[in-house]
């Protein structure tokens, strides 16, 4: 079955016509590209007027830990634009604990820092579990970056990505890097970490997948790209159950069941997939008539796989 990639292009509208087209970075990329990584607690929110007459908000942060780079002061100012619409800005609340991937070369005139990747570069630290996971993964990858042998670095990075994929908090980042084979921002091929996965890695990813509960998102389902051959019969049983219990309004997720069930059955559901989403992007897409049509197409798919996947 042909793999369909849905690319959504969004026009960005900001106050004062801001245009900040940024790509969403994974945890791996944030660690690699950001000069400073800090944990801190917000103790004040302020504002200031820059030289270009732009009003900026300031999150005054008490530093609790420095994970990368050298920050001299015990407190820092992180400047941000709370009124950005898309992409979403990094925003802060008093007494909030945060993990921030920051830089200092944009607001030098003000002597402060900023988060280049906006919301993606600022992680709320809700509890110690989240804090400990982020700290461990960041410190581990910083150690990997010090390795001089490229082959050793690639192997250790693959292990690190699997470890990230095993945890809800960092799964999205890990799956994105495991799938990625080309960097469109830099226009270069990337290391195909999926090709470096060992049987042990695949078994761990398989165990991660079968233990997921609730509605699966696109990144959960993407684990299926790496675990074929471990226990395909059980995977098909799980997919059948999940497909039957997927929410009606999650049309994109439902469509992914066509792809992954097809992958594991070695069948092509491309025609039914196109029929299911034939009005995507049109005025008919949200109509009641189209919803009835989509439900009908999806029910036919469920009836079909019910006969082919025996519990």
PDB file of C-alpha atoms in Angstrom:
ATOM      1  CA  UNK A   1       0.000   0.000   0.000  1.00  0.00           C
ATOM      2  CA  UNK A   2       1.240   3.443  -0.864  1.00  0.00           C
ATOM      3  CA  UNK A   3       2.055   5.559   2.147  1.00  0.00           C
ATOM      4  CA  UNK A   4       0.209   8.848   2.012  1.00  0.00           C
ATOM      5  CA  UNK A   5       1.725  11.877   3.644  1.00  0.00           C
ATOM      6  CA  UNK A   6      -0.669  14.699   4.385  1.00  0.00           C
ATOM      7  CA  UNK A   7       1.203  18.007   4.428  1.00  0.00           C
ATOM      8  CA  UNK A   8      -0.708  20.977   5.710  1.00  0.00           C
ATOM      9  CA  UNK A   9       0.583  24.409   4.780  1.00  0.00           C
ATOM     10  CA  UNK A  10      -0.523  27.152   7.153  1.00  0.00           C
ATOM     11  CA  UNK A  11      -0.351  30.901   6.612  1.00  0.00           C
ATOM     12  CA  UNK A  12       1.080  32.599   9.683  1.00  0.00           C
ATOM     13  CA  UNK A  13      -0.566  35.777  10.902  1.00  0.00           C
ATOM     14  CA  UNK A  14       0.932  37.746  13.766  1.00  0.00           C
ATOM     15  CA  UNK A  15       0.471  41.145  15.337  1.00  0.00           C
ATOM     16  CA  UNK A  16       2.535  43.710  13.413  1.00  0.00           C
ATOM     17  CA  UNK A  17       2.830  41.144  10.593  1.00  0.00           C
ATOM     18  CA  UNK A  18       5.317  38.943  12.411  1.00  0.00           C
ATOM     19  CA  UNK A  19       6.495  36.091  10.242  1.00  0.00           C
ATOM     20  CA  UNK A  20       8.389  33.383  12.067  1.00  0.00           C
ATOM     21  CA  UNK A  21       8.316  30.206   9.982  1.00  0.00           C
ATOM     22  CA  UNK A  22       9.994  27.637  12.237  1.00  0.00           C
ATOM     23  CA  UNK A  23      10.089  23.881  11.958  1.00  0.00           C
ATOM     24  CA  UNK A  24       9.143  21.863  15.023  1.00  0.00           C
ATOM     25  CA  UNK A  25      12.301  20.440  16.569  1.00  0.00           C
ATOM     26  CA  UNK A  26      12.629  17.086  18.258  1.00  0.00           C
ATOM     27  CA  UNK A  27      14.308  16.706  21.629  1.00  0.00           C
ATOM     28  CA  UNK A  28      17.427  15.485  19.803  1.00  0.00           C
ATOM     29  CA  UNK A  29      17.537  18.591  17.602  1.00  0.00           C
ATOM     30  CA  UNK A  30      16.847  20.936  20.510  1.00  0.00           C
ATOM     31  CA  UNK A  31      19.776  19.484  22.458  1.00  0.00           C
ATOM     32  CA  UNK A  32      22.077  19.675  19.445  1.00  0.00           C
ATOM     33  CA  UNK A  33      21.202  23.175  18.279  1.00  0.00           C
ATOM     34  CA  UNK A  34      20.435  25.168  21.412  1.00  0.00           C
ATOM     35  CA  UNK A  35      23.438  26.704  23.208  1.00  0.00           C
ATOM     36  CA  UNK A  36      21.789  26.749  26.649  1.00  0.00           C
ATOM     37  CA  UNK A  37      19.397  24.390  28.423  1.00  0.00           C
ATOM     38  CA  UNK A  38      18.118  25.416  31.834  1.00  0.00           C
ATOM     39  CA  UNK A  39      15.584  24.397  34.440  1.00  0.00           C
ATOM     40  CA  UNK A  40      14.007  27.218  36.360  1.00  0.00           C
ATOM     41  CA  UNK A  41      11.058  28.687  38.179  1.00  0.00           C
ATOM     42  CA  UNK A  42       9.165  31.754  36.976  1.00  0.00           C
ATOM     43  CA  UNK A  43       8.909  34.360  39.722  1.00  0.00           C
ATOM     44  CA  UNK A  44       7.714  37.411  37.778  1.00  0.00           C
ATOM     45  CA  UNK A  45       6.172  38.403  34.434  1.00  0.00           C
ATOM     46  CA  UNK A  46       7.037  41.853  33.109  1.00  0.00           C
ATOM     47  CA  UNK A  47       7.128  43.756  29.822  1.00  0.00           C
ATOM     48  CA  UNK A  48       9.501  46.052  27.983  1.00  0.00           C
ATOM     49  CA  UNK A  49       9.622  48.149  24.833  1.00  0.00           C
ATOM     50  CA  UNK A  50      12.440  47.261  22.435  1.00  0.00           C
ATOM     51  CA  UNK A  51      14.278  49.650  20.072  1.00  0.00           C
ATOM     52  CA  UNK A  52      11.928  48.806  17.212  1.00  0.00           C
ATOM     53  CA  UNK A  53       8.993  49.909  19.412  1.00  0.00           C
ATOM     54  CA  UNK A  54       7.905  46.315  19.820  1.00  0.00           C
ATOM     55  CA  UNK A  55       6.472  45.410  23.221  1.00  0.00           C
ATOM     56  CA  UNK A  56       7.866  42.162  24.607  1.00  0.00           C
ATOM     57  CA  UNK A  57       6.884  40.169  27.645  1.00  0.00           C
ATOM     58  CA  UNK A  58       9.565  39.012  30.064  1.00  0.00           C
ATOM     59  CA  UNK A  59       9.568  35.851  32.116  1.00  0.00           C
ATOM     60  CA  UNK A  60      11.918  36.399  35.036  1.00  0.00           C
ATOM     61  CA  UNK A  61      13.251  32.996  35.967  1.00  0.00           C
ATOM     62  CA  UNK A  62      15.232  31.720  38.908  1.00  0.00           C
ATOM     63  CA  UNK A  63      17.648  29.095  37.615  1.00  0.00           C
ATOM     64  CA  UNK A  64      17.388  25.758  39.400  1.00  0.00           C
ATOM     65  CA  UNK A  65      19.770  23.778  37.188  1.00  0.00           C
ATOM     66  CA  UNK A  66      21.896  24.300  34.087  1.00  0.00           C
ATOM     67  CA  UNK A  67      22.015  21.300  31.779  1.00  0.00           C
ATOM     68  CA  UNK A  68      23.957  22.840  28.891  1.00  0.00           C
ATOM     69  CA  UNK A  69      26.078  25.965  28.447  1.00  0.00           C
ATOM     70  CA  UNK A  70      27.296  28.522  30.963  1.00  0.00           C
ATOM     71  CA  UNK A  71      24.857  30.979  32.489  1.00  0.00           C
ATOM     72  CA  UNK A  72      26.523  33.263  35.013  1.00  0.00           C
ATOM     73  CA  UNK A  73      23.563  34.770  36.845  1.00  0.00           C
ATOM     74  CA  UNK A  74      21.176  33.030  39.235  1.00  0.00           C
ATOM     75  CA  UNK A  75      18.205  34.625  37.470  1.00  0.00           C
ATOM     76  CA  UNK A  76      17.599  35.342  33.802  1.00  0.00           C
ATOM     77  CA  UNK A  77      15.095  37.161  31.628  1.00  0.00           C
ATOM     78  CA  UNK A  78      13.436  35.196  28.836  1.00  0.00           C
ATOM     79  CA  UNK A  79      11.760  37.499  26.329  1.00  0.00           C
ATOM     80  CA  UNK A  80       8.685  36.249  24.492  1.00  0.00           C
ATOM     81  CA  UNK A  81       5.732  37.390  22.388  1.00  0.00           C
ATOM     82  CA  UNK A  82       2.544  36.090  24.050  1.00  0.00           C
ATOM     83  CA  UNK A  83       0.325  37.363  21.224  1.00  0.00           C
ATOM     84  CA  UNK A  84       1.758  35.218  18.467  1.00  0.00           C
ATOM     85  CA  UNK A  85      -0.913  33.068  16.889  1.00  0.00           C
ATOM     86  CA  UNK A  86       0.855  30.461  14.795  1.00  0.00           C
ATOM     87  CA  UNK A  87       3.245  28.965  15.614  1.00  0.00           C
ATOM     88  CA  UNK A  88       2.245  29.113  19.256  1.00  0.00           C
ATOM     89  CA  UNK A  89       4.538  31.159  21.494  1.00  0.00           C
ATOM     90  CA  UNK A  90       6.330  30.044  24.595  1.00  0.00           C
ATOM     91  CA  UNK A  91       4.247  31.406  27.464  1.00  0.00           C
ATOM     92  CA  UNK A  92       4.901  31.469  31.191  1.00  0.00           C
ATOM     93  CA  UNK A  93       3.071  31.692  34.495  1.00  0.00           C
ATOM     94  CA  UNK A  94       4.324  32.842  37.873  1.00  0.00           C
ATOM     95  CA  UNK A  95       5.539  29.915  40.036  1.00  0.00           C
ATOM     96  CA  UNK A  96       5.677  27.650  36.975  1.00  0.00           C
ATOM     97  CA  UNK A  97       8.679  25.331  36.741  1.00  0.00           C
ATOM     98  CA  UNK A  98      10.074  25.055  33.236  1.00  0.00           C
ATOM     99  CA  UNK A  99      12.733  23.428  31.098  1.00  0.00           C
ATOM    100  CA  UNK A 100      13.886  25.890  28.434  1.00  0.00           C
ATOM    101  CA  UNK A 101      16.121  25.540  25.383  1.00  0.00           C
ATOM    102  CA  UNK A 102      17.373  29.105  25.029  1.00  0.00           C
ATOM    103  CA  UNK A 103      19.689  31.382  23.066  1.00  0.00           C
ATOM    104  CA  UNK A 104      20.990  34.883  23.719  1.00  0.00           C
ATOM    105  CA  UNK A 105      21.786  36.323  20.294  1.00  0.00           C
ATOM    106  CA  UNK A 106      18.402  37.886  19.495  1.00  0.00           C
ATOM    107  CA  UNK A 107      17.839  40.267  22.373  1.00  0.00           C
ATOM    108  CA  UNK A 108      21.432  41.306  23.080  1.00  0.00           C
ATOM    109  CA  UNK A 109      20.335  44.913  23.361  1.00  0.00           C
ATOM    110  CA  UNK A 110      18.201  43.904  26.331  1.00  0.00           C
ATOM    111  CA  UNK A 111      20.723  41.531  27.863  1.00  0.00           C
ATOM    112  CA  UNK A 112      18.394  38.567  27.966  1.00  0.00           C
ATOM    113  CA  UNK A 113      17.509  35.228  26.422  1.00  0.00           C
ATOM    114  CA  UNK A 114      14.781  33.835  24.217  1.00  0.00           C
ATOM    115  CA  UNK A 115      13.454  30.445  23.097  1.00  0.00           C
ATOM    116  CA  UNK A 116      14.134  30.111  19.345  1.00  0.00           C
ATOM    117  CA  UNK A 117      11.647  27.283  18.926  1.00  0.00           C
ATOM    118  CA  UNK A 118       8.848  29.002  20.814  1.00  0.00           C
ATOM    119  CA  UNK A 119       6.343  26.587  22.455  1.00  0.00           C
ATOM    120  CA  UNK A 120       8.397  23.598  21.308  1.00  0.00           C
ATOM    121  CA  UNK A 121      11.479  24.803  23.173  1.00  0.00           C
ATOM    122  CA  UNK A 122       9.760  25.381  26.493  1.00  0.00           C
ATOM    123  CA  UNK A 123       8.622  22.342  28.484  1.00  0.00           C
ATOM    124  CA  UNK A 124       6.453  22.708  31.605  1.00  0.00           C
ATOM    125  CA  UNK A 125       7.842  20.645  34.480  1.00  0.00           C
ATOM    126  CA  UNK A 126       4.682  19.486  36.205  1.00  0.00           C
ATOM    127  CA  UNK A 127       6.251  16.910  38.498  1.00  0.00           C
ATOM    128  CA  UNK A 128       9.506  15.166  39.383  1.00  0.00           C
ATOM    129  CA  UNK A 129       8.825  12.291  36.999  1.00  0.00           C
ATOM    130  CA  UNK A 130       8.826  14.609  33.992  1.00  0.00           C
ATOM    131  CA  UNK A 131      11.853  16.465  35.349  1.00  0.00           C
ATOM    132  CA  UNK A 132      13.850  13.292  35.883  1.00  0.00           C
ATOM    133  CA  UNK A 133      13.020  11.879  32.447  1.00  0.00           C
ATOM    134  CA  UNK A 134      14.048  15.053  30.649  1.00  0.00           C
ATOM    135  CA  UNK A 135      17.205  15.436  32.727  1.00  0.00           C
ATOM    136  CA  UNK A 136      18.264  11.845  32.095  1.00  0.00           C
ATOM    137  CA  UNK A 137      17.619  11.943  28.347  1.00  0.00           C
ATOM    138  CA  UNK A 138      19.342  15.310  27.927  1.00  0.00           C
ATOM    139  CA  UNK A 139      22.432  14.324  29.899  1.00  0.00           C
ATOM    140  CA  UNK A 140      22.625  10.999  28.060  1.00  0.00           C
ATOM    141  CA  UNK A 141      22.505  12.637  24.655  1.00  0.00           C
ATOM    142  CA  UNK A 142      25.029  15.311  25.614  1.00  0.00           C
ATOM    143  CA  UNK A 143      27.412  12.451  26.468  1.00  0.00           C
ATOM    144  CA  UNK A 144      26.700  10.794  23.110  1.00  0.00           C
ATOM    145  CA  UNK A 145      27.563  14.027  21.301  1.00  0.00           C
ATOM    146  CA  UNK A 146      31.043  13.872  22.814  1.00  0.00           C
ATOM    147  CA  UNK A 147      31.820  10.567  21.078  1.00  0.00           C
ATOM    148  CA  UNK A 148      34.343  10.926  18.263  1.00  0.00           C
ATOM    149  CA  UNK A 149      33.681   7.647  16.464  1.00  0.00           C
ATOM    150  CA  UNK A 150      30.677   8.207  14.176  1.00  0.00           C
ATOM    151  CA  UNK A 151      29.637   4.558  14.082  1.00  0.00           C
ATOM    152  CA  UNK A 152      29.659   4.366  17.869  1.00  0.00           C
ATOM    153  CA  UNK A 153      27.725   7.630  18.044  1.00  0.00           C
ATOM    154  CA  UNK A 154      25.064   6.322  15.634  1.00  0.00           C
ATOM    155  CA  UNK A 155      24.640   3.083  17.594  1.00  0.00           C
ATOM    156  CA  UNK A 156      24.345   4.916  20.915  1.00  0.00           C
ATOM    157  CA  UNK A 157      21.905   7.416  19.405  1.00  0.00           C
ATOM    158  CA  UNK A 158      19.717   4.569  18.150  1.00  0.00           C
ATOM    159  CA  UNK A 159      19.621   3.077  21.648  1.00  0.00           C
ATOM    160  CA  UNK A 160      18.821   6.519  23.058  1.00  0.00           C
ATOM    161  CA  UNK A 161      15.940   6.996  20.595  1.00  0.00           C
ATOM    162  CA  UNK A 162      14.461   3.630  21.555  1.00  0.00           C
ATOM    163  CA  UNK A 163      14.678   4.620  25.214  1.00  0.00           C
ATOM    164  CA  UNK A 164      12.879   7.875  24.379  1.00  0.00           C
ATOM    165  CA  UNK A 165      10.200   5.990  22.422  1.00  0.00           C
ATOM    166  CA  UNK A 166       9.467   3.807  25.441  1.00  0.00           C
ATOM    167  CA  UNK A 167       8.167   6.833  27.373  1.00  0.00           C
ATOM    168  CA  UNK A 168       5.015   8.827  26.619  1.00  0.00           C
ATOM    169  CA  UNK A 169       6.759  12.130  27.302  1.00  0.00           C
ATOM    170  CA  UNK A 170       9.430  11.712  24.627  1.00  0.00           C
ATOM    171  CA  UNK A 171       7.821   9.226  22.209  1.00  0.00           C
ATOM    172  CA  UNK A 172       6.776  11.819  19.643  1.00  0.00           C
ATOM    173  CA  UNK A 173      10.330  13.153  19.390  1.00  0.00           C
ATOM    174  CA  UNK A 174      11.886   9.695  19.121  1.00  0.00           C
ATOM    175  CA  UNK A 175       9.479   8.392  16.492  1.00  0.00           C
ATOM    176  CA  UNK A 176      10.005  11.527  14.407  1.00  0.00           C
ATOM    177  CA  UNK A 177      13.767  10.945  14.389  1.00  0.00           C
ATOM    178  CA  UNK A 178      13.461   7.215  13.702  1.00  0.00           C
ATOM    179  CA  UNK A 179      11.240   7.860  10.674  1.00  0.00           C
ATOM    180  CA  UNK A 180      13.256  10.770   9.352  1.00  0.00           C
ATOM    181  CA  UNK A 181      15.601  10.073   6.433  1.00  0.00           C
ATOM    182  CA  UNK A 182      15.882  13.562   4.939  1.00  0.00           C
ATOM    183  CA  UNK A 183      16.284  17.010   6.465  1.00  0.00           C
ATOM    184  CA  UNK A 184      14.252  19.334   4.239  1.00  0.00           C
ATOM    185  CA  UNK A 185      15.355  22.378   6.219  1.00  0.00           C
ATOM    186  CA  UNK A 186      19.034  21.685   5.506  1.00  0.00           C
ATOM    187  CA  UNK A 187      18.355  19.817   2.238  1.00  0.00           C
ATOM    188  CA  UNK A 188      20.508  16.846   3.227  1.00  0.00           C
ATOM    189  CA  UNK A 189      19.988  13.151   3.878  1.00  0.00           C
ATOM    190  CA  UNK A 190      19.983  12.151   7.524  1.00  0.00           C
ATOM    191  CA  UNK A 191      21.166   9.019   9.273  1.00  0.00           C
ATOM    192  CA  UNK A 192      18.502   6.329   8.946  1.00  0.00           C
ATOM    193  CA  UNK A 193      18.358   5.208  12.560  1.00  0.00           C
ATOM    194  CA  UNK A 194      15.543   2.758  11.800  1.00  0.00           C
ATOM    195  CA  UNK A 195      18.047   0.698   9.809  1.00  0.00           C
ATOM    196  CA  UNK A 196      20.208   0.416  12.922  1.00  0.00           C
ATOM    197  CA  UNK A 197      17.487  -1.071  15.110  1.00  0.00           C
ATOM    198  CA  UNK A 198      18.460  -4.471  16.539  1.00  0.00           C
ATOM    199  CA  UNK A 199      16.074  -7.312  17.332  1.00  0.00           C
ATOM    200  CA  UNK A 200      16.270  -6.267  20.977  1.00  0.00           C
ATOM    201  CA  UNK A 201      15.283  -2.710  20.044  1.00  0.00           C
ATOM    202  CA  UNK A 202      12.336  -3.959  18.001  1.00  0.00           C
ATOM    203  CA  UNK A 203      11.162  -6.203  20.813  1.00  0.00           C
ATOM    204  CA  UNK A 204      11.265  -3.283  23.229  1.00  0.00           C
ATOM    205  CA  UNK A 205       9.286  -1.113  20.813  1.00  0.00           C
ATOM    206  CA  UNK A 206       6.825  -3.976  20.350  1.00  0.00           C
ATOM    207  CA  UNK A 207       6.348  -4.244  24.127  1.00  0.00           C
ATOM    208  CA  UNK A 208       5.861  -0.483  24.263  1.00  0.00           C
ATOM    209  CA  UNK A 209       3.150  -0.630  21.606  1.00  0.00           C
ATOM    210  CA  UNK A 210       1.160  -3.548  23.025  1.00  0.00           C
ATOM    211  CA  UNK A 211       1.087  -1.871  26.438  1.00  0.00           C
ATOM    212  CA  UNK A 212      -0.363   1.406  25.148  1.00  0.00           C
ATOM    213  CA  UNK A 213      -3.868   2.122  26.404  1.00  0.00           C
ATOM    214  CA  UNK A 214      -6.662   4.366  25.232  1.00  0.00           C
ATOM    215  CA  UNK A 215      -6.914   6.060  21.833  1.00  0.00           C
ATOM    216  CA  UNK A 216      -3.677   5.815  19.871  1.00  0.00           C
ATOM    217  CA  UNK A 217      -2.263   8.923  18.234  1.00  0.00           C
ATOM    218  CA  UNK A 218      -0.226   9.096  15.034  1.00  0.00           C
ATOM    219  CA  UNK A 219       3.078   8.736  16.893  1.00  0.00           C
ATOM    220  CA  UNK A 220       1.888   5.683  18.819  1.00  0.00           C
ATOM    221  CA  UNK A 221       0.820   4.051  15.569  1.00  0.00           C
ATOM    222  CA  UNK A 222       4.134   4.978  13.939  1.00  0.00           C
ATOM    223  CA  UNK A 223       5.842   2.461  16.215  1.00  0.00           C
ATOM    224  CA  UNK A 224       4.348  -0.142  13.884  1.00  0.00           C
ATOM    225  CA  UNK A 225       6.865   0.868  11.217  1.00  0.00           C
ATOM    226  CA  UNK A 226       9.673  -0.662  13.281  1.00  0.00           C
ATOM    227  CA  UNK A 227       8.275  -3.885  14.765  1.00  0.00           C
ATOM    228  CA  UNK A 228       7.102  -6.054  11.873  1.00  0.00           C
ATOM    229  CA  UNK A 229       8.095  -9.665  12.298  1.00  0.00           C
ATOM    230  CA  UNK A 230       8.067  -9.684  16.096  1.00  0.00           C
ATOM    231  CA  UNK A 231       4.470 -10.879  16.570  1.00  0.00           C
ATOM    232  CA  UNK A 232       2.415  -9.703  13.611  1.00  0.00           C
ATOM    233  CA  UNK A 233      -0.606 -11.849  14.508  1.00  0.00           C
ATOM    234  CA  UNK A 234      -0.974 -10.149  17.875  1.00  0.00           C
ATOM    235  CA  UNK A 235      -0.440  -6.710  16.336  1.00  0.00           C
ATOM    236  CA  UNK A 236      -3.287  -7.358  13.905  1.00  0.00           C
ATOM    237  CA  UNK A 237      -5.598  -8.366  16.767  1.00  0.00           C
ATOM    238  CA  UNK A 238      -4.744  -5.125  18.573  1.00  0.00           C
ATOM    239  CA  UNK A 239      -5.247  -3.049  15.416  1.00  0.00           C
ATOM    240  CA  UNK A 240      -8.608  -4.696  14.798  1.00  0.00           C
ATOM    241  CA  UNK A 241      -9.749  -3.896  18.339  1.00  0.00           C
ATOM    242  CA  UNK A 242      -8.420  -0.326  18.221  1.00  0.00           C
ATOM    243  CA  UNK A 243      -9.896   0.324  14.776  1.00  0.00           C
ATOM    244  CA  UNK A 244     -13.331  -0.799  16.001  1.00  0.00           C
ATOM    245  CA  UNK A 245     -13.126   1.492  19.012  1.00  0.00           C
ATOM    246  CA  UNK A 246     -11.611   4.557  17.372  1.00  0.00           C
ATOM    247  CA  UNK A 247     -13.571   7.774  17.806  1.00  0.00           C
ATOM    248  CA  UNK A 248     -15.708   8.683  14.816  1.00  0.00           C
ATOM    249  CA  UNK A 249     -14.375  12.225  14.540  1.00  0.00           C
ATOM    250  CA  UNK A 250     -10.710  11.166  14.413  1.00  0.00           C
ATOM    251  CA  UNK A 251     -10.836  10.748  10.652  1.00  0.00           C
ATOM    252  CA  UNK A 252      -7.073  11.029  10.140  1.00  0.00           C
ATOM    253  CA  UNK A 253      -6.367   8.413  12.826  1.00  0.00           C
ATOM    254  CA  UNK A 254      -9.024   6.116  11.374  1.00  0.00           C
ATOM    255  CA  UNK A 255      -7.394   6.507   7.985  1.00  0.00           C
ATOM    256  CA  UNK A 256      -4.104   5.331   9.459  1.00  0.00           C
ATOM    257  CA  UNK A 257      -5.727   2.024  10.362  1.00  0.00           C
ATOM    258  CA  UNK A 258      -6.199   1.446   6.622  1.00  0.00           C
ATOM    259  CA  UNK A 259      -2.469   1.850   6.183  1.00  0.00           C
ATOM    260  CA  UNK A 260      -1.168  -0.146   9.127  1.00  0.00           C
ATOM    261  CA  UNK A 261      -3.673  -2.991   8.888  1.00  0.00           C
ATOM    262  CA  UNK A 262      -2.783  -3.140   5.208  1.00  0.00           C
ATOM    263  CA  UNK A 263       0.908  -3.217   6.060  1.00  0.00           C
ATOM    264  CA  UNK A 264       0.529  -6.147   8.449  1.00  0.00           C
ATOM    265  CA  UNK A 265      -1.943  -8.022   6.213  1.00  0.00           C
ATOM    266  CA  UNK A 266       0.203  -7.255   3.176  1.00  0.00           C
ATOM    267  CA  UNK A 267      -2.862  -5.834   1.445  1.00  0.00           C
ATOM    268  CA  UNK A 268      -3.569  -2.512  -0.260  1.00  0.00           C
ATOM    269  CA  UNK A 269      -6.378  -0.421   1.217  1.00  0.00           C
ATOM    270  CA  UNK A 270      -5.416   2.664  -0.768  1.00  0.00           C
ATOM    271  CA  UNK A 271      -8.693   2.769  -2.725  1.00  0.00           C
ATOM    272  CA  UNK A 272     -10.843   2.638   0.404  1.00  0.00           C
ATOM    273  CA  UNK A 273      -8.583   5.220   2.041  1.00  0.00           C
ATOM    274  CA  UNK A 274      -9.130   7.647  -0.830  1.00  0.00           C
ATOM    275  CA  UNK A 275     -12.869   7.014  -0.749  1.00  0.00           C
ATOM    276  CA  UNK A 276     -12.926   7.645   2.997  1.00  0.00           C
ATOM    277  CA  UNK A 277     -11.180  11.000   2.676  1.00  0.00           C
ATOM    278  CA  UNK A 278     -12.413  12.026  -0.773  1.00  0.00           C
ATOM    279  CA  UNK A 279     -13.927  15.281   0.521  1.00  0.00           C
ATOM    280  CA  UNK A 280     -10.974  16.215   2.734  1.00  0.00           C
ATOM    281  CA  UNK A 281     -10.257  19.923   2.271  1.00  0.00           C
ATOM    282  CA  UNK A 282     -13.560  20.650   0.536  1.00  0.00           C
ATOM    283  CA  UNK A 283     -16.722  22.374   1.735  1.00  0.00           C
ATOM    284  CA  UNK A 284     -18.394  18.957   1.926  1.00  0.00           C
ATOM    285  CA  UNK A 285     -15.956  17.596   4.471  1.00  0.00           C
ATOM    286  CA  UNK A 286     -17.862  18.696   7.588  1.00  0.00           C
ATOM    287  CA  UNK A 287     -21.310  18.064   6.145  1.00  0.00           C
ATOM    288  CA  UNK A 288     -23.589  15.519   7.749  1.00  0.00           C
ATOM    289  CA  UNK A 289     -23.887  13.744   4.386  1.00  0.00           C
ATOM    290  CA  UNK A 290     -20.123  13.271   4.212  1.00  0.00           C
ATOM    291  CA  UNK A 291     -19.918  12.040   7.801  1.00  0.00           C
ATOM    292  CA  UNK A 292     -22.523   9.382   6.991  1.00  0.00           C
ATOM    293  CA  UNK A 293     -20.545   8.422   3.901  1.00  0.00           C
ATOM    294  CA  UNK A 294     -17.287   8.148   5.858  1.00  0.00           C
ATOM    295  CA  UNK A 295     -18.954   6.010   8.505  1.00  0.00           C
ATOM    296  CA  UNK A 296     -20.299   3.720   5.801  1.00  0.00           C
ATOM    297  CA  UNK A 297     -16.848   3.345   4.196  1.00  0.00           C
ATOM    298  CA  UNK A 298     -15.239   2.724   7.561  1.00  0.00           C
ATOM    299  CA  UNK A 299     -17.857   0.109   8.517  1.00  0.00           C
ATOM    300  CA  UNK A 300     -17.123  -1.787   5.300  1.00  0.00           C
ATOM    301  CA  UNK A 301     -13.434  -1.759   6.203  1.00  0.00           C
ATOM    302  CA  UNK A 302     -14.190  -3.091   9.693  1.00  0.00           C
ATOM    303  CA  UNK A 303     -16.389  -5.853   8.298  1.00  0.00           C
ATOM    304  CA  UNK A 304     -13.633  -6.797   5.863  1.00  0.00           C
ATOM    305  CA  UNK A 305     -10.864  -7.061   8.462  1.00  0.00           C
ATOM    306  CA  UNK A 306     -13.211  -8.827  10.886  1.00  0.00           C
ATOM    307  CA  UNK A 307     -13.180 -11.761   8.460  1.00  0.00           C
ATOM    308  CA  UNK A 308      -9.442 -11.621   7.836  1.00  0.00           C
ATOM    309  CA  UNK A 309      -8.178 -11.160  11.390  1.00  0.00           C
ATOM    310  CA  UNK A 310      -9.251 -14.033  13.602  1.00  0.00           C
ATOM    311  CA  UNK A 311      -9.148 -13.442  17.349  1.00  0.00           C
TER     312      UNK A 311
END
